[in-house]
CSV table of C-alpha atoms in Angstrom, one decimal:
chain,number,residue,atom,x,y,z
U,8,MET,CA,97.7,69.0,134.0
U,9,ALA,CA,94.5,69.4,132.3
U,10,ALA,CA,94.6,73.2,132.6
U,11,THR,CA,98.2,73.1,131.1
U,12,SER,CA,97.0,70.9,128.3
U,13,LYS,CA,94.3,73.2,127.4
U,14,THR,CA,96.6,76.2,127.4
U,15,ASP,CA,99.1,74.4,125.2
U,16,GLN,CA,96.2,73.5,122.8
U,17,LYS,CA,95.0,77.0,122.6
U,18,ALA,CA,98.5,78.3,121.9
U,19,ALA,CA,98.9,75.9,119.1
U,20,LEU,CA,95.7,76.8,117.6
U,21,ASP,CA,96.4,80.4,117.9
U,22,ILE,CA,99.9,80.0,116.1
U,23,ALA,CA,98.2,77.8,113.4
U,24,SER,CA,95.6,80.5,112.8
U,25,TRP,CA,98.2,83.2,112.3
U,26,LEU,CA,100.4,80.9,110.1
U,27,PHE,CA,97.3,80.1,108.0
U,28,ASN,CA,96.5,83.8,107.5
U,29,VAL,CA,100.1,84.7,106.8
U,30,VAL,CA,100.6,81.9,104.3
U,31,THR,CA,97.4,82.6,102.4
U,32,SER,CA,97.9,86.5,102.4
U,33,VAL,CA,101.4,86.3,101.1
U,34,GLY,CA,100.4,83.6,98.7
U,35,ILE,CA,97.7,85.7,97.2
U,36,ILE,CA,100.0,88.6,96.8
U,37,LEU,CA,102.5,86.5,94.7
U,38,VAL,CA,99.7,85.0,92.6
U,39,ASN,CA,98.0,88.5,92.1
U,40,LYS,CA,101.3,89.9,91.0
U,41,ALA,CA,101.7,87.3,88.3
U,42,LEU,CA,98.1,87.9,87.3
U,43,MET,CA,98.0,91.6,87.3
U,44,ALA,CA,101.6,92.5,86.4
U,45,THR,CA,102.5,89.6,84.0
U,46,TYR,CA,99.3,88.9,82.3
U,47,GLY,CA,97.6,92.3,82.5
U,48,PHE,CA,94.5,91.6,84.6
U,49,SER,CA,94.6,95.1,86.2
U,50,PHE,CA,91.0,95.6,87.0
U,51,GLY,CA,91.6,97.4,90.2
U,52,LEU,CA,93.8,100.4,90.0
U,53,SER,CA,95.0,102.9,87.3
U,54,LEU,CA,98.0,103.4,89.5
U,55,PHE,CA,98.9,99.7,89.0
U,56,ILE,CA,99.5,100.3,85.2
U,57,LEU,CA,102.3,102.8,86.0
U,58,ILE,CA,104.2,100.2,87.9
U,59,VAL,CA,103.6,97.5,85.4
U,60,ASN,CA,105.0,99.9,82.8
U,61,GLY,CA,108.2,100.4,84.9
U,62,VAL,CA,107.5,103.8,86.4
U,63,ASP,CA,109.2,103.9,89.8
U,64,LEU,CA,106.7,105.7,92.1
U,65,VAL,CA,108.6,105.3,95.2
U,66,SER,CA,112.4,104.7,94.8
U,67,ASN,CA,113.0,102.8,98.1
U,68,MET,CA,110.0,100.4,98.1
U,69,THR,CA,110.4,96.9,96.5
U,70,LYS,CA,108.2,95.9,93.6
U,71,LEU,CA,106.6,93.2,95.8
U,72,THR,CA,105.8,95.8,98.5
U,73,LYS,CA,104.0,97.9,95.9
U,74,ILE,CA,102.1,94.9,94.8
U,75,TRP,CA,101.1,94.4,98.4
U,76,PHE,CA,99.3,97.7,98.4
U,77,LEU,CA,97.9,97.5,95.0
U,78,THR,CA,96.6,94.0,94.6
U,79,HIS,CA,94.6,94.1,97.8
U,80,THR,CA,92.0,96.5,96.3
U,81,ALA,CA,91.0,95.2,92.9
U,82,THR,CA,87.2,95.4,93.0
U,83,THR,CA,86.2,93.0,90.3
U,84,LEU,CA,88.8,90.5,91.4
U,85,THR,CA,87.7,90.7,95.0
U,86,GLY,CA,84.2,90.1,93.8
U,87,LEU,CA,85.4,86.8,92.1
U,88,HIS,CA,87.1,85.9,95.3
U,89,PHE,CA,84.0,86.1,97.3
U,90,GLY,CA,82.1,84.3,94.6
U,91,THR,CA,84.5,81.4,94.8
U,92,THR,CA,84.0,81.5,98.7
U,93,THR,CA,80.3,81.3,98.2
U,94,LEU,CA,80.6,78.3,96.1
U,95,LEU,CA,82.8,76.5,98.7
U,96,THR,CA,80.6,77.3,101.7
U,97,THR,CA,77.4,76.3,99.7
U,98,PHE,CA,79.0,73.0,98.8
U,99,LEU,CA,80.1,72.5,102.5
U,100,ALA,CA,76.7,73.3,103.8
U,101,TRP,CA,75.2,70.9,101.3
U,102,LEU,CA,77.5,68.1,102.6
U,103,GLY,CA,76.5,69.0,106.2
U,104,TYR,CA,79.9,70.5,107.3
U,105,ILE,CA,78.3,73.8,108.0
U,106,GLN,CA,75.4,73.8,110.5
U,107,PRO,CA,72.5,76.0,109.9
U,108,SER,CA,72.7,79.4,111.6
U,109,GLN,CA,70.9,82.7,111.9
U,110,LEU,CA,72.2,86.3,111.0
U,111,PRO,CA,69.5,88.9,111.0
U,112,TRP,CA,69.4,90.9,107.8
U,113,PRO,CA,70.1,94.3,109.3
U,114,ASP,CA,73.4,93.1,110.9
U,115,LEU,CA,74.2,91.4,107.6
U,116,LEU,CA,73.7,94.5,105.4
U,117,LYS,CA,75.7,96.6,107.8
U,118,PHE,CA,78.5,94.3,107.8
U,119,VAL,CA,78.4,94.0,103.9
U,120,LEU,CA,78.1,97.9,103.7
U,121,PHE,CA,81.3,98.4,105.9
U,122,ALA,CA,83.1,95.7,104.0
U,123,ASN,CA,82.4,97.0,100.5
U,124,PHE,CA,83.0,100.7,101.6
U,125,SER,CA,86.5,99.4,102.8
U,126,ILE,CA,87.3,97.8,99.5
U,127,VAL,CA,86.1,100.8,97.3
U,128,GLY,CA,87.5,103.3,99.8
U,129,MET,CA,91.0,101.7,99.7
U,130,ASN,CA,90.8,101.6,95.9
U,131,VAL,CA,89.9,105.3,95.5
U,132,SER,CA,92.3,106.5,98.3
U,133,LEU,CA,95.3,104.9,96.6
U,134,MET,CA,94.3,106.5,93.2
U,135,TRP,CA,93.9,110.0,94.6
U,136,ASN,CA,96.8,109.9,97.4
U,137,SER,CA,100.5,109.0,97.3
U,138,VAL,CA,101.4,105.5,98.2
U,139,GLY,CA,103.1,106.9,101.4
U,140,PHE,CA,99.8,108.6,102.6
U,141,TYR,CA,97.9,105.3,101.7
U,142,GLN,CA,100.2,103.4,104.1
U,143,ILE,CA,99.8,106.0,106.8
U,144,ALA,CA,95.9,105.6,106.5
U,145,LYS,CA,96.4,101.9,106.9
U,146,LEU,CA,98.5,102.4,110.0
U,147,SER,CA,95.8,104.6,111.4
U,148,MET,CA,93.4,101.6,111.4
U,149,ILE,CA,94.9,100.3,114.5
U,150,PRO,CA,94.2,103.4,116.7
U,151,VAL,CA,90.7,103.7,115.2
U,152,SER,CA,90.2,99.9,116.1
U,153,CYS,CA,91.4,100.6,119.6
U,154,LEU,CA,88.8,103.5,119.8
U,155,LEU,CA,86.0,101.2,118.8
U,156,GLU,CA,86.9,98.6,121.3
U,157,VAL,CA,87.3,101.2,124.1
U,158,VAL,CA,83.8,102.9,123.2
U,159,LEU,CA,81.8,100.0,122.2
U,160,ASP,CA,83.3,97.1,124.4
U,161,ASN,CA,84.6,99.0,127.3
U,162,VAL,CA,88.1,97.5,126.7
U,163,ARG,CA,91.0,99.0,128.7
U,164,TYR,CA,94.6,98.7,127.7
U,165,SER,CA,97.6,98.8,130.0
U,166,ARG,CA,100.4,101.3,129.5
U,167,ASP,CA,102.7,98.7,128.1
U,168,THR,CA,100.2,97.5,125.6
U,169,LYS,CA,99.5,101.1,124.4
U,170,LEU,CA,103.3,101.6,124.1
U,171,SER,CA,103.9,98.4,122.2
U,172,ILE,CA,101.2,99.5,119.7
U,173,LEU,CA,103.0,102.8,119.2
U,174,LEU,CA,106.3,101.0,118.7
U,175,VAL,CA,104.7,98.8,115.8
U,176,LEU,CA,103.3,101.7,114.2
U,177,ALA,CA,106.6,103.6,114.3
U,178,GLY,CA,108.6,100.6,113.0
U,179,VAL,CA,106.2,100.0,110.1
U,180,ALA,CA,106.2,103.7,109.3
U,181,VAL,CA,110.0,103.9,109.2
U,182,CYS,CA,110.3,101.1,106.7
U,183,THR,CA,107.4,101.7,104.4
U,184,VAL,CA,106.2,105.3,104.4
U,185,THR,CA,108.2,107.4,101.9
U,186,ASP,CA,106.5,110.2,100.0
U,187,VAL,CA,103.6,111.8,101.5
U,188,SER,CA,101.1,113.9,99.6
U,189,VAL,CA,97.4,114.4,100.1
U,190,ASN,CA,94.5,116.4,99.0
U,191,LEU,CA,90.9,117.0,100.3
U,192,ASN,CA,89.3,114.3,98.1
U,193,GLY,CA,92.1,111.8,98.9
U,194,PHE,CA,91.9,112.6,102.6
U,195,LEU,CA,88.1,111.9,102.6
U,196,ALA,CA,88.4,108.7,100.6
U,197,ALA,CA,91.2,107.6,103.1
U,198,ALA,CA,89.0,108.4,106.1
U,199,ILE,CA,86.0,106.4,104.7
U,200,ALA,CA,88.4,103.5,103.9
U,201,VAL,CA,89.9,103.5,107.5
U,202,TRP,CA,86.7,103.8,109.4
U,203,SER,CA,84.8,101.2,107.2
U,204,THR,CA,87.6,98.8,107.5
U,205,ALA,CA,88.0,99.2,111.2
U,206,LEU,CA,84.2,98.7,111.5
U,207,GLN,CA,84.2,95.7,109.3
U,208,GLN,CA,86.8,94.1,111.3
U,209,TYR,CA,85.2,94.9,114.6
U,210,TYR,CA,82.0,93.5,113.3
U,211,VAL,CA,83.6,90.1,112.4
U,212,HIS,CA,84.4,89.7,116.2
U,213,TYR,CA,81.1,91.1,117.3
U,214,LEU,CA,78.8,89.0,115.3
U,215,GLN,CA,80.7,85.8,116.1
U,216,ARG,CA,80.4,86.6,119.7
U,217,LYS,CA,76.8,87.8,119.6
U,218,TYR,CA,75.3,85.1,117.5
U,219,SER,CA,77.7,82.2,118.4
U,220,LEU,CA,78.8,81.8,114.7
U,221,GLY,CA,81.9,80.0,113.6
U,222,SER,CA,84.0,81.4,111.0
U,223,PHE,CA,82.7,79.3,108.2
U,224,ASN,CA,79.1,80.2,109.4
U,225,LEU,CA,79.7,84.0,109.3
U,226,LEU,CA,81.5,83.5,105.9
U,227,ALA,CA,78.5,81.6,104.5
U,228,HIS,CA,76.2,84.5,105.4
U,229,THR,CA,78.3,87.3,104.2
U,230,ALA,CA,80.1,86.0,101.1
U,231,PRO,CA,77.2,85.7,98.9
U,232,VAL,CA,76.0,89.2,99.3
U,233,GLN,CA,79.4,90.7,99.2
U,234,ALA,CA,80.1,88.7,95.9
U,235,ALA,CA,76.8,89.8,94.3
U,236,SER,CA,77.3,93.5,95.3
U,237,LEU,CA,81.0,93.6,94.4
U,238,LEU,CA,80.4,91.8,90.9
U,239,LEU,CA,77.7,94.3,90.1
U,240,VAL,CA,79.6,97.5,90.9
U,241,GLY,CA,83.1,96.3,90.4
U,242,PRO,CA,83.4,96.4,86.5
U,243,PHE,CA,82.0,99.9,86.4
U,244,LEU,CA,84.3,101.1,89.3
U,245,ASP,CA,87.3,99.4,87.6
U,246,TYR,CA,86.5,100.9,84.3
U,247,TRP,CA,86.5,104.4,86.0
U,248,LEU,CA,89.8,103.6,87.6
U,249,THR,CA,91.7,101.8,84.7
U,250,ASN,CA,89.8,102.8,81.6
U,251,GLN,CA,89.6,99.2,80.7
U,252,ARG,CA,86.6,96.9,80.4
U,253,VAL,CA,86.6,93.6,82.1
U,254,ASP,CA,84.6,91.9,79.3
U,255,ALA,CA,87.3,92.9,76.8
U,256,PHE,CA,90.1,91.2,78.6
U,257,ASN,CA,91.9,88.6,76.4
U,258,PHE,CA,92.0,85.4,78.5
U,259,SER,CA,94.8,82.9,78.0
U,260,PHE,CA,95.2,79.5,79.7
U,261,ILE,CA,97.9,80.8,81.8
U,262,SER,CA,96.2,83.9,82.9
U,263,GLY,CA,93.0,81.8,83.5
U,264,PHE,CA,95.1,79.3,85.6
U,265,PHE,CA,96.3,82.2,87.8
U,266,LEU,CA,92.9,83.7,88.1
U,267,ILE,CA,91.5,80.4,89.4
U,268,LEU,CA,94.6,79.9,91.7
U,269,SER,CA,94.0,83.6,93.1
U,270,CYS,CA,90.2,82.9,93.7
U,271,SER,CA,91.2,79.6,95.5
U,272,ILE,CA,93.8,81.0,97.7
U,273,ALA,CA,91.4,83.9,98.5
U,274,VAL,CA,89.0,81.5,100.2
U,275,GLY,CA,91.7,80.7,102.7
U,276,THR,CA,92.5,84.3,103.2
U,277,ASN,CA,88.9,85.3,103.8
U,278,LEU,CA,88.4,82.3,106.2
U,279,SER,CA,91.8,82.9,108.0
U,280,GLN,CA,90.8,86.6,108.6
U,281,PHE,CA,87.5,85.6,110.2
U,282,ILE,CA,89.3,82.9,112.3
U,283,CYS,CA,92.0,85.3,113.6
U,284,ILE,CA,89.6,88.1,114.4
U,285,GLY,CA,87.2,85.6,116.0
U,286,ARG,CA,90.0,84.1,118.3
U,287,PHE,CA,91.6,87.4,119.0
U,288,THR,CA,90.3,90.9,118.3
U,289,ALA,CA,90.5,93.4,115.3
U,290,VAL,CA,93.3,95.3,117.1
U,291,SER,CA,95.5,92.2,117.7
U,292,PHE,CA,94.7,91.2,114.0
U,293,GLN,CA,95.9,94.6,112.8
U,294,VAL,CA,99.0,94.8,115.2
U,295,LEU,CA,100.3,91.3,114.5
U,296,GLY,CA,99.0,91.4,110.9
U,297,HIS,CA,101.9,93.9,110.2
U,298,MET,CA,104.2,90.8,110.4
U,299,LYS,CA,102.9,90.2,106.9
U,300,THR,CA,104.2,93.6,105.7
U,301,ILE,CA,107.6,92.8,107.2
U,302,LEU,CA,107.5,89.4,105.6
U,303,VAL,CA,106.6,90.9,102.1
U,304,LEU,CA,109.5,93.4,102.4
U,305,VAL,CA,111.9,90.4,103.2
U,306,LEU,CA,110.6,88.3,100.3
U,307,GLY,CA,110.9,91.3,98.0
U,308,PHE,CA,114.5,91.9,99.0
U,309,THR,CA,115.1,88.1,98.6
U,310,PHE,CA,113.5,87.4,95.2
U,311,PHE,CA,113.5,90.8,93.5
U,312,GLY,CA,116.8,92.2,94.3
U,313,LYS,CA,118.3,94.6,97.0
U,314,GLU,CA,116.8,97.8,95.5
U,315,GLY,CA,115.5,100.0,98.4
U,316,LEU,CA,117.2,98.0,101.1
U,317,ASN,CA,119.0,100.4,103.5
U,318,MET,CA,119.6,100.9,107.2
U,319,GLN,CA,116.3,102.8,107.5
U,320,VAL,CA,114.2,99.8,106.3
U,321,VAL,CA,116.2,97.4,108.4
U,322,LEU,CA,115.9,99.5,111.4
U,323,GLY,CA,112.2,99.9,110.9
U,324,MET,CA,111.6,96.2,110.5
U,325,LEU,CA,113.4,95.4,113.7
U,326,ILE,CA,111.5,98.1,115.5
U,327,ALA,CA,108.2,96.6,114.3
U,328,ILE,CA,109.1,93.1,115.2
U,329,LEU,CA,110.2,94.0,118.8
U,330,GLY,CA,106.9,96.0,119.0
U,331,MET,CA,104.9,92.9,118.0
U,332,ILE,CA,106.8,90.8,120.6
U,333,TRP,CA,106.1,93.3,123.3
U,334,TYR,CA,102.4,93.6,122.3
U,335,GLY,CA,101.9,89.9,122.4
U,336,ASN,CA,103.6,89.8,125.9
U,337,ALA,CA,101.9,92.9,127.2
U,338,SER,CA,98.4,92.2,126.0
U,339,SER,CA,98.5,88.6,127.4
U,340,LYS,CA,99.3,89.7,130.9
U,341,PRO,CA,96.5,90.2,133.5
U,342,GLY,CA,95.2,93.8,132.9
U,343,GLY,CA,97.0,94.2,129.6
U,344,LYS,CA,93.9,94.2,127.7
U,345,GLU,CA,90.6,93.4,129.4
U,346,ARG,CA,86.9,94.1,128.7
U,347,ARG,CA,85.2,95.6,131.7
U,348,SER,CA,81.6,94.5,132.0
U,349,LEU,CA,78.9,97.1,132.6
U,350,SER,CA,76.2,94.7,132.9
U,351,ILE,CA,76.4,94.2,136.6
U,352,PRO,CA,76.5,97.4,138.7
U,353,ILE,CA,78.2,97.5,142.0
U,354,THR,CA,74.9,97.8,143.8
U,355,LYS,CA,73.7,94.3,142.5
U,356,ALA,CA,77.0,92.8,143.4
U,357,GLN,CA,76.7,94.1,146.9
U,358,LYS,CA,73.0,92.7,147.0
U,359,LEU,CA,74.4,89.3,146.1
U,360,ASN,CA,76.9,89.4,148.9
U,361,VAL,CA,74.1,90.4,151.3
U,362,LEU,CA,71.9,87.5,150.0
U,363,SER,CA,74.9,85.0,150.4
U,364,GLU,CA,75.5,86.2,154.0
U,365,THR,CA,71.8,85.9,154.9
U,366,SER,CA,71.6,82.4,153.5
U,367,GLU,CA,74.6,81.4,155.6
U,368,SER,CA,73.1,82.8,158.7
U,369,ASP,CA,69.8,80.9,157.9
U,370,GLY,CA,71.9,77.7,157.6
U,371,LYS,CA,73.4,78.1,161.0
U,372,VAL,CA,70.0,78.6,162.6
């Protein structure tokens, strides 16, 4: 009974973690849409201006789907998000809700370097590539994350787990990838973005496991450094991308409200990412995280009209959902996804067996 209760509790916490991440991620998309499209706080991407002005870059993608791609890479806005997160973690630490912990500076700087290159790389990649190739680059994060787990953690995947991942990739590609054009600079930017994002997400799980850090602890260490670096670089990078200065933006009460709301929701988004990757792995976070892409598509068709809705999109969503269900089932089975320890060679295990047998014989004597 106790084992069953623990299993049920873990399952409930897992579901709650995913729901927390989905709600905050989709929520921040909707808020950023209002902030960037309606009130013009477009400090992230020059390409976003084209969509705001009504230029249809991809005819069979909903407006909300485009916002999904574009609002996740606004550099200055992301810096403000981490600044808000820093304020909250500092306040909670002052109240005693976050216990003191240690994270060595070399590991912290590596994490921040990967995280910031991910944000800037995604920004530049979307500017230099088509939306379709940008989405292909995002999909390639899953095999890259798998490679990192195989090489660095000696993780092995079963055949069903591998096939389920391929099915998810195929489904998301069918319903989101349209025009695909790429150049050398865009390809290099996408490669940097993909590898840095995969390394950043791998490091979330690695650092929590290595230093026994909770999600809030890790966030308390990383958020201040990310906020400082992004707020230092962000205005210059966004000026290069949008040809607009952050300090020249004309704030109104409503735009300020949405900016504060965006920063507030971002705290939950950042925390939920750390919670999910800490409880699972970067690969599971990527695979099951595509449910958010499907949800964004559904919300787009529901609230923004049926433009772009066709059998290809519906088929792609169904394939992706089936792949996610298959992945959840396959990876949870024994041998579906397991880490093989290299720390105890066979010879040592044999020695332990010999010692055990010797002690038993001594006891009989």
